[in-house]
Amino acid sequence: MAKISILKISDSYPESYWFKSKILTGQDPISLKTGNEITEKLVIEFALTSKVSIDRILKYDFFFSDGPDFISPRFHQLLLKENVSGVQFLDANVFIAGKKYEGYKVFNVTSMHSVFDKEKSKSRPLLSYLPEGPQTYTEIVLRDDVDLVVDVFRSEESFTTVLVSDRVRKVCELNKVRGLQFIDRFSRA
């Protein structure tokens, strides 16, 4: 059985580095969180207008926004070289303090799998008046018996949760990819 990890924002990722995103071609941003490949033309702009150190922010490889996440040219090339499966790369128009930066890619995860241990994970209704409706997880425990078919995927139980194979985790750690972290268990107080 394969070992998997939850991909999360790094604890050291500054709040001032969160980008505003806009899909200029009009699609709903949720389409990038469905675990499906995007087949239509998509133009996405990411802008950061807060005063930040350009040198410091450009050292990151994984970037967060109010929409989809995106990655640096370095991380994109690393993932291509390692033939990482389960992710689609779409062009990202990135602007920092009004200047455009080239080579950045939207990190679109293209599959979903059920991986939460339903006995050990804890959730509560997202809406109290719909107890059988959507759930929000307060504790995530991953199953030990997961057979992976791709390296990167979203959880069927909670589509905002992205998971990666141990191979991807090791590649990222070995290459000191900045902006993300990997956890084996999640708990929200």
Backbone as JSON, one array per atom type, in Angstrom:
{
  "sequence": "MAKISILKISDSYPESYWFKSKILTGQDPISLKTGNEITEKLVIEFALTSKVSIDRILKYDFFFSDGPDFISPRFHQLLLKENVSGVQFLDANVFIAGKKYEGYKVFNVTSMHSVFDKEKSKSRPLLSYLPEGPQTYTEIVLRDDVDLVVDVFRSEESFTTVLVSDRVRKVCELNKVRGLQFIDRFSRA",
  "N": [[0.82, -1.18, 0.0], [0.35, 2.26, -0.62], [2.02, 5.12, 0.72], [0.67, 8.19, 1.69], [0.37, 11.8, 1.8], [-1.02, 14.81, 3.16], [-1.18, 17.79, 1.4], [-0.38, 20.98, 2.36], [-0.58, 24.52, 3.02], [2.44, 26.15, 3.79], [3.48, 26.75, 7.14], [5.12, 28.92, 7.36], [4.48, 30.54, 5.26], [3.83, 33.75, 4.3], [1.0, 35.79, 5.13], [0.71, 38.1, 3.67], [1.48, 37.32, 1.16], [-0.58, 36.16, -0.21], [-2.34, 35.86, -3.15], [-4.62, 37.71, -5.25], [-7.03, 36.4, -7.38], [-8.28, 36.15, -10.74], [-10.46, 34.94, -13.12], [-10.23, 35.5, -16.33], [-11.53, 34.59, -18.57], [-14.03, 33.94, -17.76], [-14.96, 31.53, -16.54], [-16.21, 29.56, -13.75], [-14.44, 29.71, -10.73], [-14.51, 27.44, -9.12], [-14.34, 25.31, -10.79], [-11.74, 24.58, -10.96], [-11.3, 23.08, -8.76], [-12.48, 20.66, -8.82], [-11.29, 18.28, -9.39], [-10.92, 17.58, -12.01], [-9.71, 17.54, -15.4], [-9.07, 20.48, -17.23], [-10.45, 21.43, -20.22], [-11.15, 23.51, -21.84], [-10.26, 26.8, -23.07], [-8.58, 28.8, -20.79], [-7.98, 31.69, -19.02], [-6.15, 32.98, -16.53], [-5.56, 35.36, -14.06], [-3.26, 36.44, -11.66], [-2.72, 38.56, -9.0], [-0.71, 40.57, -6.93], [-0.76, 43.12, -4.81], [0.03, 44.18, -2.46], [2.6, 45.62, -0.43], [5.57, 44.06, -0.74], [8.64, 42.18, -0.4], [10.14, 41.67, -3.37], [12.28, 40.0, -4.05], [12.19, 38.14, -1.94], [9.6, 36.94, -2.18], [9.77, 35.74, -4.67], [11.35, 33.59, -4.17], [9.77, 31.56, -3.36], [8.01, 28.53, -4.25], [5.51, 27.46, -4.4], [2.38, 28.91, -4.55], [-0.31, 30.66, -3.03], [-3.73, 31.62, -3.39], [-6.84, 33.49, -3.55], [-8.27, 31.92, -5.12], [-7.46, 29.44, -7.4], [-4.39, 27.54, -6.79], [-0.94, 28.22, -7.61], [2.23, 27.61, -9.27], [5.85, 27.96, -9.26], [8.15, 28.56, -12.03], [10.42, 26.93, -11.65], [9.5, 24.84, -9.95], [7.54, 23.77, -11.6], [9.09, 22.75, -13.74], [10.54, 20.82, -12.34], [8.49, 19.03, -11.54], [7.64, 18.16, -14.06], [10.01, 16.93, -14.98], [10.17, 14.83, -13.15], [8.01, 13.42, -13.92], [5.43, 13.58, -12.72], [2.21, 12.51, -11.96], [-1.35, 13.24, -12.28], [-1.78, 15.94, -12.16], [-2.49, 18.96, -13.85], [-1.04, 21.5, -15.8], [-1.61, 24.84, -16.22], [-1.33, 27.92, -17.95], [-0.39, 30.8, -16.12], [-1.04, 34.15, -15.48], [0.91, 36.22, -13.87], [1.19, 38.9, -11.69], [3.12, 41.12, -9.87], [3.2, 43.83, -7.85], [2.44, 45.29, -10.11], [4.16, 44.42, -12.15], [4.69, 41.98, -14.66], [5.29, 38.49, -14.38], [6.82, 35.73, -15.86], [6.24, 32.26, -16.86], [4.96, 30.94, -14.77], [2.63, 28.54, -13.44], [-0.72, 27.35, -13.2], [-1.81, 25.07, -10.79], [-3.51, 22.49, -11.34], [-5.32, 19.97, -10.03], [-6.19, 16.77, -11.15], [-7.72, 14.5, -10.48], [-9.79, 12.54, -8.22], [-9.99, 10.78, -5.12], [-11.13, 8.46, -2.67], [-9.93, 8.61, 0.51], [-9.97, 9.05, 3.24], [-10.03, 7.77, 6.54], [-12.91, 6.67, 7.6], [-13.86, 5.86, 10.06], [-12.08, 6.91, 11.97], [-11.68, 9.6, 11.28], [-13.08, 12.85, 11.87], [-16.02, 14.76, 11.54], [-18.31, 17.5, 10.98], [-21.58, 18.81, 10.27], [-21.6, 21.13, 7.59], [-23.58, 23.0, 7.37], [-25.78, 23.62, 9.91], [-28.52, 23.1, 9.76], [-28.7, 21.15, 7.86], [-28.02, 18.27, 8.53], [-27.3, 15.89, 7.23], [-26.05, 16.79, 5.04], [-23.37, 18.52, 3.27], [-20.13, 18.08, 4.73], [-17.77, 19.37, 7.12], [-14.46, 18.78, 7.88], [-12.98, 18.18, 10.98], [-11.04, 16.66, 11.95], [-8.7, 14.74, 10.26], [-7.89, 11.56, 9.33], [-5.87, 9.47, 7.54], [-6.43, 6.63, 5.43], [-4.75, 3.43, 5.56], [-4.71, 1.64, 3.54], [-4.57, 2.47, 0.84], [-4.51, 2.31, -2.63], [-2.59, 3.76, -4.94], [-3.19, 5.5, -7.98], [-2.41, 7.74, -9.21], [-0.06, 10.46, -8.68], [-0.79, 12.89, -7.47], [-3.74, 14.12, -6.03], [-7.2, 14.96, -5.29], [-9.21, 14.75, -2.33], [-12.1, 12.76, -2.14], [-13.81, 13.02, -0.03], [-13.45, 15.58, 1.0], [-13.17, 18.08, -1.02], [-11.37, 20.21, -1.06], [-9.06, 19.29, 0.02], [-5.88, 18.35, -0.82], [-3.84, 15.69, -1.83], [-0.73, 13.87, -1.84], [1.57, 11.5, -3.25], [4.1, 9.55, -1.57], [6.42, 9.65, -3.03], [6.27, 12.14, -4.4], [6.31, 13.83, -2.2], [8.92, 13.31, -1.21], [10.48, 14.19, -3.39], [9.9, 16.93, -3.35], [10.85, 17.65, -0.79], [13.56, 16.95, -0.99], [14.38, 18.74, -2.95], [13.94, 21.12, -1.75], [11.47, 22.6, -1.96], [9.59, 25.5, -1.66], [6.93, 26.94, 0.28], [4.98, 25.14, 0.76], [3.81, 22.37, 2.79], [3.88, 19.06, 4.19], [1.63, 16.88, 5.68], [0.65, 14.17, 7.82], [-1.62, 13.8, 9.18], [-4.53, 15.6, 10.11], [-5.8, 18.09, 12.24], [-8.2, 20.21, 13.51], [-8.71, 22.53, 15.91]],
  "CA": [[0.0, 0.0, 0.0], [1.12, 3.49, -0.79], [1.97, 6.15, 1.76], [0.24, 9.48, 1.15], [0.41, 12.94, 2.71], [-1.85, 15.96, 2.84], [-0.41, 18.97, 1.01], [-0.94, 22.17, 3.02], [0.22, 25.75, 2.98], [3.51, 26.17, 4.79], [3.26, 27.63, 8.28], [5.95, 30.12, 7.19], [4.01, 31.32, 4.1], [3.25, 34.99, 4.85], [-0.35, 36.17, 4.71], [0.84, 39.17, 2.67], [1.81, 36.71, -0.13], [-1.78, 35.58, -0.82], [-2.68, 36.58, -4.36], [-6.0, 37.84, -5.73], [-7.11, 35.77, -8.69], [-9.43, 36.5, -11.56], [-10.52, 34.15, -14.35], [-10.61, 36.49, -17.33], [-12.38, 33.97, -19.59], [-15.37, 33.85, -17.22], [-15.34, 30.27, -15.88], [-16.35, 29.55, -12.31], [-13.19, 29.24, -10.13], [-14.68, 26.12, -8.5], [-14.0, 24.3, -11.8], [-10.36, 24.17, -10.7], [-11.24, 22.3, -7.51], [-13.36, 19.51, -9.0], [-10.54, 17.07, -9.67], [-11.06, 17.27, -13.43], [-8.86, 18.25, -16.33], [-9.72, 21.6, -17.91], [-10.25, 21.26, -21.67], [-11.43, 24.76, -22.53], [-9.28, 27.87, -22.87], [-8.72, 29.43, -19.48], [-7.0, 32.74, -18.78], [-6.23, 33.32, -15.11], [-4.62, 36.39, -13.64], [-2.97, 36.49, -10.23], [-2.11, 39.86, -8.7], [-0.33, 40.88, -5.55], [-0.54, 44.57, -4.79], [0.58, 44.6, -1.17], [4.04, 45.92, -0.45], [6.34, 42.89, -0.33], [9.98, 42.07, -0.98], [10.08, 40.88, -4.61], [13.3, 38.94, -3.95], [11.73, 37.09, -1.01], [8.45, 36.21, -2.68], [10.17, 34.94, -5.83], [12.04, 32.38, -3.69], [8.75, 30.53, -3.13], [7.69, 27.67, -5.4], [4.07, 27.17, -4.36], [1.73, 30.15, -4.2], [-1.72, 30.53, -2.67], [-4.57, 32.74, -3.79], [-8.25, 33.35, -3.17], [-8.81, 30.98, -6.12], [-6.56, 28.28, -7.53], [-2.99, 27.68, -6.42], [-0.05, 28.18, -8.77], [3.6, 27.21, -8.93], [6.96, 28.65, -9.92], [8.74, 27.85, -13.18], [11.34, 25.9, -11.14], [8.72, 23.69, -9.47], [6.9, 23.2, -12.78], [10.09, 21.93, -14.44], [10.85, 19.68, -11.47], [7.38, 18.08, -11.64], [7.71, 17.57, -15.41], [11.19, 16.04, -15.01], [9.86, 13.65, -12.34], [6.83, 12.78, -14.53], [4.4, 13.5, -11.68], [0.88, 12.35, -12.57], [-2.5, 13.71, -11.53], [-1.85, 17.39, -12.13], [-2.45, 19.65, -15.13], [-0.43, 22.81, -15.67], [-2.21, 25.85, -17.07], [-0.6, 29.18, -17.88], [-0.83, 31.77, -15.12], [-0.57, 35.52, -15.66], [1.26, 36.63, -12.51], [1.61, 40.29, -11.56], [3.52, 41.53, -8.52], [3.41, 45.28, -7.87], [2.24, 45.77, -11.47], [5.08, 43.83, -13.12], [4.32, 40.61, -15.03], [6.32, 37.46, -14.25], [6.53, 34.66, -16.82], [6.59, 30.86, -16.59], [4.2, 30.39, -13.66], [1.58, 27.63, -13.89], [-1.8, 26.95, -12.3], [-1.64, 23.7, -10.32], [-4.86, 21.92, -11.38], [-5.34, 18.54, -9.68], [-7.13, 16.21, -12.12], [-8.47, 13.3, -10.07], [-10.25, 12.47, -6.82], [-10.05, 9.42, -4.58], [-11.56, 8.34, -1.29], [-8.75, 8.22, 1.28], [-10.14, 9.3, 4.67], [-10.5, 6.68, 7.39], [-14.22, 7.17, 8.04], [-14.03, 5.54, 11.48], [-11.22, 7.73, 12.81], [-11.82, 11.02, 10.93], [-14.23, 13.49, 12.5], [-16.59, 15.87, 10.77], [-19.58, 18.05, 11.44], [-22.29, 19.4, 9.12], [-21.22, 22.48, 7.2], [-24.76, 23.79, 7.71], [-26.44, 22.91, 11.01], [-29.87, 22.67, 9.39], [-28.59, 20.03, 6.92], [-27.1, 17.34, 9.19], [-26.83, 14.86, 6.29], [-25.49, 17.51, 3.89], [-21.91, 18.62, 3.21], [-19.44, 18.02, 6.02], [-16.46, 19.98, 7.27], [-13.66, 17.86, 8.7], [-12.23, 18.75, 12.09], [-9.89, 15.76, 12.1], [-8.54, 13.86, 9.1], [-6.97, 10.44, 9.46], [-5.81, 8.82, 6.24], [-6.44, 5.16, 5.42], [-3.48, 2.78, 5.29], [-4.87, 0.67, 2.45], [-4.83, 3.2, -0.4], [-3.75, 1.96, -3.83], [-2.5, 4.98, -5.75], [-3.13, 5.42, -9.44], [-1.74, 8.98, -9.6], [0.79, 11.02, -7.63], [-1.44, 14.04, -6.84], [-5.2, 14.0, -6.19], [-8.06, 15.57, -4.27], [-9.99, 13.81, -1.54], [-13.54, 12.75, -2.42], [-14.51, 13.4, 1.19], [-13.3, 17.03, 1.17], [-12.5, 18.42, -2.28], [-10.3, 21.19, -0.88], [-7.88, 18.59, 0.53], [-5.03, 17.8, -1.87], [-2.92, 14.68, -1.29], [0.37, 13.49, -2.73], [2.28, 10.25, -2.96], [5.36, 9.7, -0.84], [7.43, 10.01, -4.04], [6.2, 13.59, -4.6], [6.77, 14.45, -0.96], [10.38, 13.21, -1.16], [11.03, 15.07, -4.43], [9.77, 18.29, -2.86], [11.75, 17.84, 0.35], [14.94, 16.88, -1.49], [14.65, 19.94, -3.74], [13.64, 22.28, -0.91], [10.36, 23.37, -2.53], [9.13, 26.44, -0.62], [5.56, 27.43, 0.26], [4.05, 24.08, 1.15], [4.27, 21.39, 3.77], [3.18, 17.79, 4.09], [1.25, 16.35, 6.99], [0.07, 12.83, 7.76], [-2.88, 13.83, 9.93], [-4.97, 16.98, 10.27], [-6.73, 18.31, 13.33], [-8.56, 21.61, 13.7], [-9.27, 22.68, 17.26]],
  "C": [[0.88, 1.25, 0.0], [0.95, 4.44, 0.39], [1.6, 7.47, 1.08], [0.31, 10.55, 2.23], [-0.54, 14.01, 2.23], [-0.91, 17.12, 2.52], [-1.1, 20.19, 1.59], [-0.04, 23.37, 2.78], [1.26, 25.68, 4.1], [3.15, 27.13, 5.92], [4.03, 28.94, 8.13], [5.53, 30.96, 5.98], [3.3, 32.57, 4.59], [1.85, 35.29, 4.28], [-0.3, 37.24, 3.62], [1.18, 38.63, 1.28], [0.61, 36.01, -0.77], [-2.19, 36.46, -1.98], [-4.2, 36.67, -4.55], [-6.01, 37.21, -7.12], [-8.38, 36.2, -9.41], [-9.36, 35.62, -12.82], [-11.09, 35.06, -15.43], [-11.51, 35.92, -18.41], [-13.76, 33.61, -19.04], [-15.78, 32.56, -16.53], [-15.43, 30.45, -14.37], [-15.05, 29.01, -11.7], [-13.3, 27.85, -9.49], [-14.32, 25.02, -9.49], [-12.57, 23.8, -11.62], [-10.2, 23.4, -9.4], [-12.1, 21.04, -7.61], [-12.62, 18.22, -9.26], [-10.67, 16.63, -11.12], [-10.09, 18.09, -14.26], [-9.69, 19.35, -17.0], [-9.41, 21.47, -19.4], [-10.51, 22.53, -22.46], [-10.34, 25.79, -22.24], [-9.59, 28.6, -21.57], [-7.62, 30.47, -19.33], [-7.18, 33.21, -17.34], [-5.14, 34.32, -14.77], [-4.49, 36.36, -12.12], [-2.26, 37.81, -9.96], [-1.85, 39.99, -7.21], [0.03, 42.36, -5.53], [0.03, 45.06, -3.47], [2.09, 44.79, -1.28], [4.8, 44.73, 0.12], [7.74, 42.97, -0.94], [9.89, 41.14, -2.19], [11.07, 39.72, -4.52], [12.83, 37.8, -3.05], [10.58, 36.28, -1.58], [8.83, 35.31, -3.85], [10.98, 33.71, -5.43], [11.06, 31.25, -3.41], [8.48, 29.77, -4.42], [6.21, 27.35, -5.5], [3.39, 28.4, -3.8], [0.24, 29.93, -3.98], [-2.46, 31.79, -3.08], [-5.97, 32.54, -3.26], [-8.98, 32.45, -4.17], [-7.89, 29.78, -6.2], [-5.15, 28.59, -7.05], [-2.15, 27.67, -7.69], [1.38, 27.96, -8.3], [4.62, 27.98, -9.76], [7.43, 27.88, -11.15], [9.68, 26.72, -12.73], [10.58, 24.65, -10.71], [8.02, 23.01, -10.65], [7.88, 22.28, -13.51], [10.46, 20.68, -13.64], [9.75, 18.62, -11.58], [7.34, 17.41, -13.02], [8.84, 16.56, -15.49], [10.89, 14.74, -14.27], [8.62, 12.91, -12.85], [5.72, 12.54, -13.5], [3.02, 13.47, -12.36], [-0.21, 12.91, -11.67], [-2.63, 15.21, -11.44], [-1.71, 17.92, -13.56], [-1.88, 21.04, -14.89], [-1.04, 23.75, -16.7], [-1.44, 27.15, -16.9], [-1.23, 30.12, -16.86], [-0.22, 33.13, -15.45], [-0.34, 36.09, -14.27], [1.8, 38.05, -12.52], [1.92, 40.58, -10.09], [3.9, 43.0, -8.61], [3.35, 45.82, -9.31], [3.14, 45.18, -12.53], [4.7, 42.37, -13.38], [5.53, 39.69, -14.93], [5.91, 36.24, -15.07], [6.87, 33.27, -16.27], [5.83, 30.21, -15.44], [3.03, 29.58, -14.19], [0.55, 27.41, -12.8], [-1.63, 25.47, -12.03], [-3.04, 23.09, -10.23], [-4.8, 20.41, -11.16], [-6.48, 17.88, -10.46], [-7.82, 14.91, -11.73], [-8.82, 13.38, -8.59], [-10.31, 11.01, -6.39], [-10.49, 9.49, -3.12], [-10.38, 7.82, -0.46], [-8.88, 8.44, 2.79], [-10.6, 8.03, 5.37], [-11.79, 7.19, 8.03], [-14.49, 6.89, 9.52], [-13.27, 6.5, 12.38], [-11.32, 9.23, 12.51], [-13.09, 11.57, 11.57], [-14.71, 14.66, 11.65], [-17.86, 16.35, 11.45], [-20.26, 18.67, 10.22], [-21.8, 20.83, 8.85], [-22.34, 23.46, 7.54], [-25.56, 23.02, 8.76], [-27.83, 22.41, 10.65], [-29.89, 21.58, 8.33], [-27.62, 18.99, 7.5], [-26.57, 16.24, 8.27], [-26.19, 15.48, 5.05], [-23.98, 17.54, 3.93], [-21.3, 18.68, 4.6], [-18.16, 18.85, 5.97], [-15.68, 19.11, 8.24], [-12.85, 18.62, 9.74], [-11.0, 17.9, 12.4], [-9.87, 14.81, 10.91], [-7.48, 12.82, 9.42], [-7.03, 9.7, 8.12], [-5.8, 7.3, 6.38], [-5.04, 4.63, 5.09], [-3.52, 1.91, 4.04], [-5.16, 1.32, 1.09], [-3.91, 2.7, -1.51], [-3.75, 3.17, -4.74], [-2.47, 4.67, -7.23], [-2.49, 6.67, -10.02], [-0.94, 9.5, -8.4], [0.14, 12.15, -6.84], [-2.94, 13.9, -7.08], [-5.91, 14.74, -5.08], [-8.81, 14.46, -3.54], [-11.46, 13.9, -1.95], [-14.33, 13.25, -1.21], [-14.51, 14.92, 1.4], [-12.48, 17.55, 0.0], [-11.4, 19.46, -2.14], [-9.0, 20.54, -0.38], [-7.14, 17.94, -0.63], [-4.03, 16.86, -1.2], [-1.87, 14.33, -2.32], [0.97, 12.16, -2.29], [3.56, 10.56, -2.2], [6.49, 10.11, -1.79], [7.45, 11.52, -4.27], [6.7, 14.32, -3.36], [8.3, 14.45, -0.9], [11.04, 14.11, -2.19], [11.0, 16.52, -3.95], [10.73, 18.58, -1.71], [13.2, 17.85, -0.1], [15.34, 18.15, -2.22], [14.28, 21.23, -3.03], [12.59, 23.21, -1.55], [9.75, 24.21, -1.41], [7.68, 26.84, -0.83], [4.55, 26.38, 0.65], [4.66, 23.2, 2.21], [3.41, 20.13, 3.62], [2.87, 17.29, 5.49], [0.57, 14.99, 6.81], [-1.31, 12.77, 8.43], [-3.24, 15.29, 10.14], [-5.97, 17.06, 11.41], [-6.94, 19.8, 13.49], [-9.25, 21.72, 15.05], [-10.6, 23.39, 17.24]]
}
